[in-house]
Amino acid sequence: MSFEELQREDKEYISNTYNRFAVDLARGEGATLWSEEGKKYVDFGSGIAVNTFGVNDEVWKKAVTDQLNKIQHASNLYYTRPQAHLAHLLCKKTGAKKVFFCNSGAEANECAIKAARKYSFDKYGEGRFRIVTLKNSFHGRTIATLSATGQDAMHKYFMPFLEGFSYADPTFEGVKKCCSEQTCAVMIEPIQGEGGVRPLDAEEVKKIESFCKKHDILLIVDEVQTGNGRTGKLYAYEHFGISPDIVTTAKGLGGGLPLGAAIFFEKCRDVFGAGDHGSTFGGNPVACAGAISILERLDEKLMLEVQGKSAYLFTHLGRIKNVLSVTGMGLMIGLETTKPSREIAEKCLERGLIVLTAKNKVRLLPPLNVKKDEIDFALQILNEVISE
């Protein structure tokens, strides 16, 4: 099948929900990919922060195939060792008490919303159900998580949305203003990824945490994109010196297979009982086996390497002509330039570099094990495209 035939088939049979770039990715190793026609690309997207150690990672592949040779799926009515071990690892590394597994970031955030409301209902009764999120946030594409998303552009077509959400300015005063006796939780992204790779201010986040603790309002931290080593810490909230009540994660946790998790700390450890929530595929043993191989390698040595690569990229990206700002943390980077972000992404692709966009910014999310020569290649192409 030629690329043109592929495009025609895609257009005819797949729902038109994606504005695809003109490349069909076929194989790869690490941060280097090849199209079906054999063109080489350096990948600074990693499947939108999913392929934590890039493509064709041997450790991940072995973990997944070893589990496939045992059992590929079991209902959550039964025990499986990979699920229990992964939950243990997550709790051990974060200090959390319990984990609920699902399949995606949206599902993890749905779970957090349900958990927050149930926590408040159990303790205070009816009427304390509102959740404050931030303007410019993004929490998913289900009705509940779209309702939680603080972007007017995404609140079209699908009304009525789920009630009970308020959108605050991303400051302590903004959050405080939106809270009331009906508020059960505040939900934040440490870095607003889809909103343009915008980190929150650390001091403002600490004030929000203190306010939440004082009023027994749960603090939910959405780490779907920022988690699993992406920012140079296991989870980005560690940069802010805070202690959340619930952390949601997905994307890089599975390393390439669908897996999400809502991680509960002390207050919420027993919020759910049998039948309160569930998932057919959540905690799938194959996905969990892959995730264990990811999580076991996210150690302090690797986090220091991520921080070093980040510093190198920030320094050199800031020197490129026509770059207005460089934002983000670790290997989650946003570039604001004088040119449209989509135009830059398309021109980079033509020259063998895959980058993403987030609103008006070019978004860089390379695998954590991206090599020095791949970084230098990316910098060269970005410099050519943005400066010209």
Coordinates of C-alpha atoms in Angstrom, one line a residue:
M1 CA 0.0 0.0 0.0
S2 CA 1.4 3.4 -1.0
F3 CA 1.3 6.4 1.4
E4 CA -1.4 8.0 -0.8
E5 CA -3.5 4.8 -0.6
L6 CA -3.0 4.8 3.2
Q7 CA -4.2 8.4 3.4
R8 CA -7.3 7.6 1.3
E9 CA -8.2 4.6 3.4
D10 CA -7.7 6.5 6.7
K11 CA -9.9 9.3 5.4
E12 CA -12.6 7.0 4.3
Y13 CA -12.8 4.7 7.3
I14 CA -11.4 6.5 10.4
S15 CA -13.4 9.2 12.2
N16 CA -12.0 12.6 11.2
T17 CA -10.9 13.6 14.7
Y18 CA -7.2 14.1 14.1
N19 CA -5.3 16.7 12.0
R20 CA -2.5 14.2 11.1
F21 CA 1.0 15.1 9.9
A22 CA 2.0 13.6 6.6
V23 CA 4.1 10.6 7.8
D24 CA 3.4 6.9 8.4
L25 CA 5.7 5.7 11.2
A26 CA 6.7 2.1 10.9
R27 CA 9.6 1.2 13.2
G28 CA 12.3 2.7 15.4
E29 CA 14.8 2.5 18.2
G30 CA 14.9 4.9 21.1
A31 CA 14.3 8.4 19.8
T32 CA 15.0 7.5 16.2
L33 CA 12.1 6.5 14.0
W34 CA 11.7 5.5 10.3
S35 CA 8.7 5.8 8.1
E36 CA 7.4 3.0 5.9
E37 CA 9.3 4.5 3.0
G38 CA 12.5 4.5 5.0
K39 CA 12.9 8.2 5.9
K40 CA 14.6 8.7 9.2
Y41 CA 13.2 11.0 12.0
V42 CA 14.4 12.1 15.4
D43 CA 11.4 11.9 17.7
F44 CA 10.8 14.8 20.1
G45 CA 7.2 13.8 20.8
S46 CA 7.4 10.3 22.1
G47 CA 3.8 9.6 21.4
I48 CA 2.8 12.7 23.5
A49 CA 5.0 11.7 26.5
V50 CA 4.1 8.0 26.3
N51 CA 7.2 6.3 25.1
T52 CA 9.2 6.9 28.2
F53 CA 12.3 5.1 26.9
G54 CA 11.5 5.5 23.3
V55 CA 10.6 2.9 20.7
N56 CA 11.6 -0.7 20.8
D57 CA 13.0 -0.6 24.3
E58 CA 14.5 -4.0 25.1
V59 CA 13.7 -4.0 28.8
W60 CA 10.1 -3.0 28.3
K61 CA 9.6 -5.5 25.4
K62 CA 10.9 -8.4 27.5
A63 CA 8.7 -7.5 30.4
V64 CA 5.6 -7.3 28.1
T65 CA 6.3 -10.4 26.1
D66 CA 7.2 -12.5 29.2
Q67 CA 3.7 -11.6 30.6
L68 CA 2.0 -12.2 27.3
N69 CA 3.4 -15.7 27.4
K70 CA 1.6 -16.2 30.7
I71 CA -1.8 -14.5 30.6
Q72 CA -2.8 -11.4 28.6
H73 CA -5.9 -10.4 30.7
A74 CA -7.7 -11.3 33.8
S75 CA -10.8 -9.8 35.3
N76 CA -10.4 -7.6 38.4
L77 CA -12.5 -10.2 40.2
Y78 CA -9.2 -12.0 40.6
Y79 CA -5.6 -11.2 41.8
T80 CA -2.7 -10.8 39.4
R81 CA 0.9 -10.3 40.5
P82 CA 1.9 -7.5 38.1
Q83 CA -0.9 -5.3 39.3
A84 CA -0.1 -5.8 43.0
H85 CA 3.6 -5.3 42.4
L86 CA 3.1 -2.1 40.4
A87 CA 0.8 -0.6 43.1
H88 CA 3.4 -1.5 45.7
L89 CA 6.1 0.3 43.7
L90 CA 4.0 3.4 43.2
C91 CA 3.2 3.6 46.9
K92 CA 6.7 2.9 47.9
K93 CA 8.1 5.6 45.6
T94 CA 5.6 8.3 46.5
G95 CA 4.5 7.6 50.1
A96 CA 0.9 6.9 48.8
K97 CA -1.4 4.4 50.4
K98 CA -3.6 3.0 47.7
V99 CA -3.8 2.9 43.8
F100 CA -6.7 2.5 41.4
F101 CA -5.7 1.4 37.9
C102 CA -7.5 2.4 34.7
N103 CA -6.6 2.9 31.1
S104 CA -6.0 6.6 30.4
G105 CA -5.4 10.0 31.9
A106 CA -9.1 11.0 31.5
E107 CA -10.2 7.9 33.4
A108 CA -7.7 8.6 36.1
N109 CA -9.1 12.1 36.5
E110 CA -12.7 10.7 36.4
C111 CA -11.7 8.5 39.3
A112 CA -10.2 11.4 41.2
I113 CA -13.4 13.4 40.7
K114 CA -15.5 10.5 42.0
A115 CA -13.1 9.9 45.0
A116 CA -13.2 13.6 46.0
R117 CA -16.9 13.7 46.0
K118 CA -17.3 10.5 47.9
Y119 CA -14.7 11.6 50.5
S120 CA -16.7 14.7 51.1
F121 CA -20.1 13.0 51.1
D122 CA -18.9 10.4 53.6
K123 CA -17.6 13.0 55.9
Y124 CA -20.0 16.0 55.4
G125 CA -23.0 14.6 53.7
E126 CA -24.8 16.0 50.6
G127 CA -24.0 19.4 49.1
R128 CA -20.2 19.5 49.3
F129 CA -19.4 18.5 45.7
R130 CA -17.8 21.4 43.8
I131 CA -14.3 21.1 42.4
V132 CA -12.2 24.1 41.5
T133 CA -9.9 23.7 38.5
L134 CA -7.7 26.3 36.8
K135 CA -8.3 28.4 33.7
N136 CA -6.4 27.1 30.7
S137 CA -6.3 23.6 32.2
F138 CA -6.9 20.3 30.4
H139 CA -8.1 17.2 32.2
G140 CA -9.5 15.0 29.4
R141 CA -12.1 14.5 26.7
T142 CA -14.9 12.6 28.6
I143 CA -17.9 14.7 29.6
A144 CA -16.7 14.9 33.3
T145 CA -13.1 15.8 32.4
L146 CA -14.2 18.2 29.7
S147 CA -16.4 19.8 32.4
A148 CA -13.3 20.1 34.6
T149 CA -11.2 21.6 31.8
G150 CA -11.0 25.4 32.1
Q151 CA -10.9 26.3 28.4
D152 CA -13.9 27.9 26.7
A153 CA -12.8 26.6 23.3
M154 CA -13.4 23.1 24.4
H155 CA -16.8 23.8 25.8
K156 CA -18.6 23.7 22.5
Y157 CA -21.1 21.2 21.0
F158 CA -21.4 18.8 23.9
M159 CA -23.7 20.5 26.4
P160 CA -25.0 20.0 29.0
F161 CA -21.8 19.5 30.9
L162 CA -21.5 18.0 34.4
E163 CA -22.3 20.6 37.0
G164 CA -20.1 21.4 40.0
F165 CA -16.9 22.9 38.5
S166 CA -15.4 26.4 38.9
Y167 CA -12.5 27.8 36.9
A168 CA -10.0 29.9 38.8
D169 CA -7.2 32.1 37.8
P170 CA -4.0 30.1 38.4
T171 CA -3.1 31.9 41.6
F172 CA -3.9 31.4 45.3
E173 CA -6.2 34.4 45.3
G174 CA -8.0 33.0 42.2
V175 CA -8.5 29.6 43.8
K176 CA -9.6 31.1 47.2
K177 CA -12.1 33.3 45.4
C178 CA -13.7 30.2 43.8
C179 CA -13.9 28.1 46.9
S180 CA -17.0 27.9 49.1
E181 CA -18.6 25.7 51.7
Q182 CA -19.6 23.5 48.7
T183 CA -16.0 22.9 47.6
C184 CA -14.6 19.4 48.1
A185 CA -11.4 19.6 46.0
V186 CA -9.0 21.7 44.0
M187 CA -7.5 20.1 40.9
I188 CA -4.3 21.5 39.3
E189 CA -1.7 20.6 36.7
P190 CA 1.8 21.5 37.9
I191 CA 2.5 22.4 34.2
Q192 CA -0.4 23.1 32.0
G193 CA 0.6 21.0 29.1
E194 CA -2.1 21.2 26.5
G195 CA -2.6 24.8 27.7
G196 CA 0.8 25.8 26.3
V197 CA 3.4 24.2 28.6
R198 CA 2.9 26.7 31.4
P199 CA 4.3 25.9 34.8
L200 CA 2.4 27.1 37.9
D201 CA 4.2 29.4 40.3
A202 CA 5.7 27.4 43.2
E203 CA 4.8 29.9 45.9
E204 CA 1.2 30.2 44.7
V205 CA 0.9 26.4 44.7
K206 CA 2.2 26.1 48.3
K207 CA -0.4 28.7 49.4
I208 CA -3.1 26.7 47.6
E209 CA -2.0 23.6 49.4
S210 CA -2.0 25.3 52.8
F211 CA -5.5 26.7 52.2
C212 CA -6.8 23.2 51.1
K213 CA -5.4 21.5 54.2
K214 CA -6.9 24.2 56.5
H215 CA -10.4 23.7 55.1
D216 CA -10.2 20.0 54.4
I217 CA -10.4 20.5 50.7
L218 CA -8.7 17.7 48.8
L219 CA -5.7 18.7 46.6
I220 CA -5.7 16.7 43.3
V221 CA -2.6 17.0 41.2
D222 CA -3.0 15.9 37.5
E223 CA 0.3 14.4 36.5
V224 CA -1.0 12.7 33.3
Q225 CA 1.7 14.4 31.2
T226 CA 4.1 15.7 33.8
G227 CA 4.6 12.4 35.6
N228 CA 6.9 9.4 35.4
G229 CA 10.2 11.3 35.2
R230 CA 9.2 13.7 32.5
T231 CA 10.2 16.9 34.5
G232 CA 13.3 15.5 36.2
K233 CA 11.4 14.2 39.2
L234 CA 9.3 11.1 39.5
Y235 CA 6.3 13.4 39.7
A236 CA 6.3 17.1 39.1
Y237 CA 4.6 18.1 42.4
E238 CA 8.0 17.2 44.1
H239 CA 9.4 20.4 42.5
F240 CA 6.8 22.4 44.4
G241 CA 7.4 20.9 47.8
I242 CA 3.7 20.0 48.3
S243 CA 1.9 16.8 49.5
P244 CA -1.2 16.1 47.4
D245 CA -4.2 14.0 48.5
I246 CA -4.7 12.4 45.0
V247 CA -2.3 12.2 42.1
T248 CA -3.4 11.1 38.7
T249 CA -1.1 9.7 36.1
A250 CA -1.1 7.8 32.7
K251 CA 0.9 8.3 29.5
G252 CA 4.5 7.5 30.3
L253 CA 3.5 5.1 33.1
G254 CA 2.7 2.3 30.6
G255 CA 5.6 3.0 28.3
G256 CA 3.5 2.5 25.2
L257 CA 0.4 0.5 26.4
P258 CA -2.8 2.0 27.8
L259 CA -2.5 2.5 31.6
G260 CA -3.6 5.1 34.0
A261 CA -3.7 5.4 37.8
A262 CA -5.3 7.4 40.5
I263 CA -2.9 7.4 43.5
F264 CA -4.4 8.0 46.9
F265 CA -2.6 9.4 49.9
E266 CA -3.6 9.0 53.6
K267 CA -6.9 11.0 53.6
C268 CA -8.3 9.0 50.7
R269 CA -6.8 5.6 51.3
D270 CA -10.2 4.0 52.1
V271 CA -12.5 6.3 50.1
F272 CA -13.7 3.5 47.9
G273 CA -15.3 0.2 48.9
A274 CA -16.3 -2.8 46.7
G275 CA -18.5 -1.7 43.9
D276 CA -17.9 2.1 44.2
H277 CA -15.7 2.2 41.1
G278 CA -14.2 -0.3 38.6
S279 CA -12.6 -0.9 35.2
T280 CA -12.6 -4.0 33.0
F281 CA -9.1 -3.4 31.6
G282 CA -7.7 -1.3 34.4
G283 CA -4.5 -2.9 35.8
N284 CA -4.2 -5.2 32.8
P285 CA -1.3 -7.6 33.7
V286 CA 0.6 -7.0 30.4
A287 CA 0.3 -3.2 30.7
C288 CA 1.3 -3.4 34.4
A289 CA 4.3 -5.7 33.6
G290 CA 5.5 -3.0 31.1
A291 CA 5.0 -0.3 33.7
I292 CA 7.0 -2.1 36.3
S293 CA 9.9 -2.1 33.9
I294 CA 9.5 1.6 33.4
L295 CA 9.1 2.6 37.1
E296 CA 12.0 0.5 38.3
R297 CA 14.4 2.5 36.1
L298 CA 13.1 5.9 37.1
D299 CA 15.8 6.3 39.7
E300 CA 17.7 9.4 41.0
K301 CA 20.6 8.8 38.5
L302 CA 18.2 9.0 35.6
M303 CA 16.4 12.0 37.0
L304 CA 19.7 13.9 37.2
E305 CA 20.4 12.9 33.6
V306 CA 17.0 14.3 32.6
Q307 CA 17.8 17.6 34.5
G308 CA 21.1 17.8 32.7
K309 CA 19.6 17.3 29.3
S310 CA 16.9 19.9 30.2
A311 CA 19.5 22.5 31.1
Y312 CA 21.4 21.9 27.9
L313 CA 18.2 22.3 25.8
F314 CA 16.9 25.4 27.7
T315 CA 20.3 27.1 27.2
H316 CA 20.5 26.4 23.4
L317 CA 16.9 26.9 22.6
G318 CA 16.9 30.3 24.3
R319 CA 19.7 31.4 21.9
I320 CA 17.7 30.7 18.7
K321 CA 16.6 33.8 16.7
N322 CA 12.9 34.4 16.8
V323 CA 12.3 32.4 20.0
L324 CA 10.3 34.6 22.4
S325 CA 10.3 32.3 25.4
V326 CA 11.2 28.8 26.6
T327 CA 8.9 27.3 29.3
G328 CA 8.5 24.0 31.1
M329 CA 10.6 21.6 33.2
G330 CA 12.8 18.7 32.5
L331 CA 12.0 17.2 29.1
M332 CA 8.7 18.9 28.8
I333 CA 9.5 22.1 27.0
G334 CA 7.4 24.8 25.2
L335 CA 8.8 27.2 22.6
E336 CA 7.0 30.5 21.9
T337 CA 8.3 31.9 18.6
T338 CA 7.3 34.6 16.1
K339 CA 5.9 32.0 13.8
P340 CA 2.8 29.7 13.9
S341 CA 3.6 26.5 15.8
R342 CA 1.9 24.2 13.3
E343 CA 4.1 25.7 10.5
I344 CA 7.2 25.1 12.5
A345 CA 6.2 21.5 13.2
E346 CA 5.5 20.7 9.6
K347 CA 8.8 22.2 8.4
C348 CA 10.7 20.3 11.1
L349 CA 9.0 17.1 10.0
E350 CA 10.1 17.7 6.4
R351 CA 13.7 17.9 7.7
G352 CA 13.5 14.7 9.8
L353 CA 12.4 16.1 13.3
I354 CA 9.1 15.3 15.0
V355 CA 7.9 18.0 17.3
L356 CA 4.4 18.7 18.8
T357 CA 2.4 21.8 19.3
A358 CA 0.4 23.2 22.3
K359 CA -1.6 26.3 21.4
N360 CA 0.8 28.9 20.1
K361 CA 3.9 26.9 21.2
V362 CA 6.1 24.2 19.8
R363 CA 6.1 21.4 22.3
L364 CA 9.1 19.1 22.9
L365 CA 8.7 15.8 24.7
P366 CA 11.6 13.5 23.8
P367 CA 12.1 10.1 25.4
L368 CA 14.0 10.4 28.7
N369 CA 16.9 8.4 27.2
V370 CA 17.3 10.7 24.2
K371 CA 21.0 10.7 23.1
K372 CA 23.3 13.8 22.9
D373 CA 23.6 13.5 19.1
E374 CA 19.8 13.3 18.7
I375 CA 19.4 16.5 20.9
D376 CA 22.0 18.3 18.8
F377 CA 20.2 17.3 15.6
A378 CA 17.0 18.6 17.0
L379 CA 18.6 21.9 18.0
Q380 CA 20.1 22.2 14.5
I381 CA 16.7 21.7 12.8
L382 CA 14.8 23.9 15.2
N383 CA 17.5 26.6 14.7
E384 CA 17.2 26.4 10.9
V385 CA 13.4 26.4 10.8
I386 CA 12.7 29.1 13.4
S387 CA 15.6 31.4 12.4
E388 CA 15.0 31.4 8.7

